[in-house]
Amino acid sequence: MTDREWATQRPWGVRVDWGRAGARALGPGSACVVVVDVLSFTTAVSVAIERGTQVIPYPWRDDSAAAFAANREARLAVGRHAVSAEQPWSLSPAALRKAPAPRRLVLPSPNGSSIAAAVSAVPVIAACLRNATAVGRWIRGQGWGTAEKPVSVIAAGEHWGDGSLRPTLEDWLGAGAVVSALAAYGAGPLSPEALVAKGSHDGAGAVAAVVARCASGCELAALGFGDDVRIAVEIDESRVVPVLSEGAFADAT
């Protein structure tokens, strides 16, 4: 096995890694990359797409984001605490469920959105606990998830103040939910990383309660966004499969 092979978890059919670096390492040669950012980017994507909105990922909410959105005839999501009657869209799934549904929405996020925007040349799929089974079923319907056409599942994680990756329990369990669904529909073989992610999810018991009580879930609740956590743990209630095409996520089903 060459250095490149072990770094990309070859020759396994389902692989798991973390963050932008993991996506860049595993993406080339994959049939698709599945991004998992449970709290909250990919959950927000699932909610927006259910309402008919195409979601455009953007890495940062900076001065360039407004021009980026205007050039794409899209609305721009603001920070959770900055929502208003004029700009009711944010990374909050609860806010997106209440707000008018625009045709296109730019959704900045330094985690899931940044990873999605960094992947090129292969399909990118947004998965969360709400649609993990739908995503696994759709991927297998494409014939992906084999050693010849591998699937790479990327847990987004968060970042510490110094910019380093902070692995998060909710994204690890979300990645495991996708792997579990893929395996149920016959994908494989699973890399050791994928096996452990699957085992973590399958053995976690009440996943919704675990996510609600984990560090990220408690943080959001303390900030007043407990509804976002409750939406994120609507386990398998969504059938949308958000696939990034021509710069925007839309439902592939």
PDB file of C-alpha atoms in Angstrom, residues 97-199:
ATOM      1  CA  ARG A  97     -38.689  26.931   8.553  1.00  0.00           C
ATOM      2  CA  LYS A  98     -40.532  30.130   9.538  1.00  0.00           C
ATOM      3  CA  ALA A  99     -39.146  32.567   6.954  1.00  0.00           C
ATOM      4  CA  PRO A 100     -40.487  33.072   3.422  1.00  0.00           C
ATOM      5  CA  ALA A 101     -38.794  30.579   1.099  1.00  0.00           C
ATOM      6  CA  PRO A 102     -36.596  32.346  -1.479  1.00  0.00           C
ATOM      7  CA  ARG A 103     -35.760  30.714  -4.787  1.00  0.00           C
ATOM      8  CA  ARG A 104     -32.035  30.773  -3.971  1.00  0.00           C
ATOM      9  CA  LEU A 105     -30.211  31.320  -0.699  1.00  0.00           C
ATOM     10  CA  VAL A 106     -26.493  31.820  -0.020  1.00  0.00           C
ATOM     11  CA  LEU A 107     -25.789  30.070   3.279  1.00  0.00           C
ATOM     12  CA  PRO A 108     -22.338  30.912   4.692  1.00  0.00           C
ATOM     13  CA  SER A 109     -20.772  28.521   7.177  1.00  0.00           C
ATOM     14  CA  PRO A 110     -17.113  28.028   8.144  1.00  0.00           C
ATOM     15  CA  ASN A 111     -17.682  24.285   8.561  1.00  0.00           C
ATOM     16  CA  GLY A 112     -20.106  22.349   6.332  1.00  0.00           C
ATOM     17  CA  SER A 113     -20.510  25.083   3.738  1.00  0.00           C
ATOM     18  CA  SER A 114     -16.775  25.652   3.549  1.00  0.00           C
ATOM     19  CA  ILE A 115     -16.165  21.936   2.997  1.00  0.00           C
ATOM     20  CA  ALA A 116     -18.816  21.726   0.279  1.00  0.00           C
ATOM     21  CA  ALA A 117     -17.346  24.743  -1.501  1.00  0.00           C
ATOM     22  CA  ALA A 118     -13.836  23.249  -1.315  1.00  0.00           C
ATOM     23  CA  VAL A 119     -14.699  19.989  -3.114  1.00  0.00           C
ATOM     24  CA  SER A 120     -14.500  19.933  -6.896  1.00  0.00           C
ATOM     25  CA  ALA A 121     -14.908  17.432  -9.733  1.00  0.00           C
ATOM     26  CA  VAL A 122     -17.143  15.011  -7.784  1.00  0.00           C
ATOM     27  CA  PRO A 123     -20.767  15.265  -6.578  1.00  0.00           C
ATOM     28  CA  VAL A 124     -21.238  16.696  -3.078  1.00  0.00           C
ATOM     29  CA  ILE A 125     -24.221  15.591  -0.985  1.00  0.00           C
ATOM     30  CA  ALA A 126     -25.471  17.272   2.205  1.00  0.00           C
ATOM     31  CA  ALA A 127     -26.492  14.753   4.867  1.00  0.00           C
ATOM     32  CA  CYS A 128     -27.703  15.035   8.430  1.00  0.00           C
ATOM     33  CA  LEU A 129     -29.641  12.962  10.929  1.00  0.00           C
ATOM     34  CA  ARG A 130     -32.888  14.065   9.257  1.00  0.00           C
ATOM     35  CA  ASN A 131     -32.070  12.489   5.868  1.00  0.00           C
ATOM     36  CA  ALA A 132     -29.282   9.947   6.441  1.00  0.00           C
ATOM     37  CA  THR A 133     -31.361   6.973   5.276  1.00  0.00           C
ATOM     38  CA  ALA A 134     -32.630   8.815   2.190  1.00  0.00           C
ATOM     39  CA  VAL A 135     -29.068   9.773   1.290  1.00  0.00           C
ATOM     40  CA  GLY A 136     -27.764   6.223   1.728  1.00  0.00           C
ATOM     41  CA  ARG A 137     -30.580   4.782  -0.362  1.00  0.00           C
ATOM     42  CA  TRP A 138     -30.076   7.316  -3.170  1.00  0.00           C
ATOM     43  CA  ILE A 139     -26.297   6.808  -3.269  1.00  0.00           C
ATOM     44  CA  ARG A 140     -26.695   3.064  -3.576  1.00  0.00           C
ATOM     45  CA  GLY A 141     -29.227   3.642  -6.340  1.00  0.00           C
ATOM     46  CA  GLN A 142     -26.438   5.327  -8.288  1.00  0.00           C
ATOM     47  CA  GLY A 143     -24.278   2.227  -7.887  1.00  0.00           C
ATOM     48  CA  TRP A 144     -21.841   4.046  -5.589  1.00  0.00           C
ATOM     49  CA  GLY A 145     -20.364   2.725  -2.367  1.00  0.00           C
ATOM     50  CA  THR A 146     -18.043   0.037  -3.721  1.00  0.00           C
ATOM     51  CA  ALA A 147     -14.283  -0.330  -3.912  1.00  0.00           C
ATOM     52  CA  GLU A 148     -14.474   0.769  -7.548  1.00  0.00           C
ATOM     53  CA  LYS A 149     -16.851   3.689  -6.840  1.00  0.00           C
ATOM     54  CA  PRO A 150     -16.151   4.692  -3.246  1.00  0.00           C
ATOM     55  CA  VAL A 151     -18.138   7.104  -1.095  1.00  0.00           C
ATOM     56  CA  SER A 152     -16.339   9.492   1.234  1.00  0.00           C
ATOM     57  CA  VAL A 153     -18.291  10.724   4.264  1.00  0.00           C
ATOM     58  CA  ILE A 154     -16.889  13.877   5.861  1.00  0.00           C
ATOM     59  CA  ALA A 155     -17.795  14.896   9.398  1.00  0.00           C
ATOM     60  CA  ALA A 156     -17.492  18.688   9.411  1.00  0.00           C
ATOM     61  CA  GLY A 157     -16.665  19.386  13.050  1.00  0.00           C
ATOM     62  CA  GLU A 158     -16.170  22.856  14.497  1.00  0.00           C
ATOM     63  CA  HIS A 159     -13.083  25.002  15.064  1.00  0.00           C
ATOM     64  CA  TRP A 160     -11.310  26.168  18.180  1.00  0.00           C
ATOM     65  CA  GLY A 161     -10.351  29.809  18.572  1.00  0.00           C
ATOM     66  CA  ASP A 162      -6.934  29.165  17.057  1.00  0.00           C
ATOM     67  CA  GLY A 163      -8.523  27.733  13.905  1.00  0.00           C
ATOM     68  CA  SER A 164      -7.719  24.099  14.647  1.00  0.00           C
ATOM     69  CA  LEU A 165     -10.344  21.416  14.075  1.00  0.00           C
ATOM     70  CA  ARG A 166     -12.661  20.550  16.977  1.00  0.00           C
ATOM     71  CA  PRO A 167     -14.207  17.127  16.273  1.00  0.00           C
ATOM     72  CA  THR A 168     -17.839  17.085  17.373  1.00  0.00           C
ATOM     73  CA  LEU A 169     -19.970  14.205  18.608  1.00  0.00           C
ATOM     74  CA  GLU A 170     -23.049  15.187  16.593  1.00  0.00           C
ATOM     75  CA  ASP A 171     -21.157  15.103  13.284  1.00  0.00           C
ATOM     76  CA  TRP A 172     -19.482  11.799  14.151  1.00  0.00           C
ATOM     77  CA  LEU A 173     -22.898  10.288  14.876  1.00  0.00           C
ATOM     78  CA  GLY A 174     -24.307  11.852  11.700  1.00  0.00           C
ATOM     79  CA  ALA A 175     -21.490  10.374   9.644  1.00  0.00           C
ATOM     80  CA  GLY A 176     -22.147   7.035  11.329  1.00  0.00           C
ATOM     81  CA  ALA A 177     -25.841   7.295  10.442  1.00  0.00           C
ATOM     82  CA  VAL A 178     -24.939   7.730   6.764  1.00  0.00           C
ATOM     83  CA  VAL A 179     -22.502   4.810   6.881  1.00  0.00           C
ATOM     84  CA  SER A 180     -25.110   2.649   8.620  1.00  0.00           C
ATOM     85  CA  ALA A 181     -27.652   3.460   5.905  1.00  0.00           C
ATOM     86  CA  LEU A 182     -25.142   2.763   3.149  1.00  0.00           C
ATOM     87  CA  ALA A 183     -24.249  -0.585   4.713  1.00  0.00           C
ATOM     88  CA  ALA A 184     -27.927  -1.499   5.059  1.00  0.00           C
ATOM     89  CA  TYR A 185     -28.316  -1.005   1.308  1.00  0.00           C
ATOM     90  CA  GLY A 186     -25.269  -3.140   0.527  1.00  0.00           C
ATOM     91  CA  ALA A 187     -22.387  -0.664   0.341  1.00  0.00           C
ATOM     92  CA  GLY A 188     -18.890  -1.756   1.243  1.00  0.00           C
ATOM     93  CA  PRO A 189     -16.392  -2.789   2.210  1.00  0.00           C
ATOM     94  CA  LEU A 190     -16.235  -0.247   5.037  1.00  0.00           C
ATOM     95  CA  SER A 191     -12.925   1.289   6.063  1.00  0.00           C
ATOM     96  CA  PRO A 192     -11.949   0.905   9.731  1.00  0.00           C
ATOM     97  CA  GLU A 193     -12.861   4.555  10.218  1.00  0.00           C
ATOM     98  CA  ALA A 194     -16.285   3.957   8.687  1.00  0.00           C
ATOM     99  CA  LEU A 195     -16.796   0.825  10.788  1.00  0.00           C
ATOM    100  CA  VAL A 196     -16.097   2.729  13.997  1.00  0.00           C
ATOM    101  CA  ALA A 197     -18.363   5.628  12.982  1.00  0.00           C
ATOM    102  CA  LYS A 198     -21.144   3.140  12.206  1.00  0.00           C
ATOM    103  CA  GLY A 199     -20.593   1.353  15.499  1.00  0.00           C
TER     104      GLY A 199
END
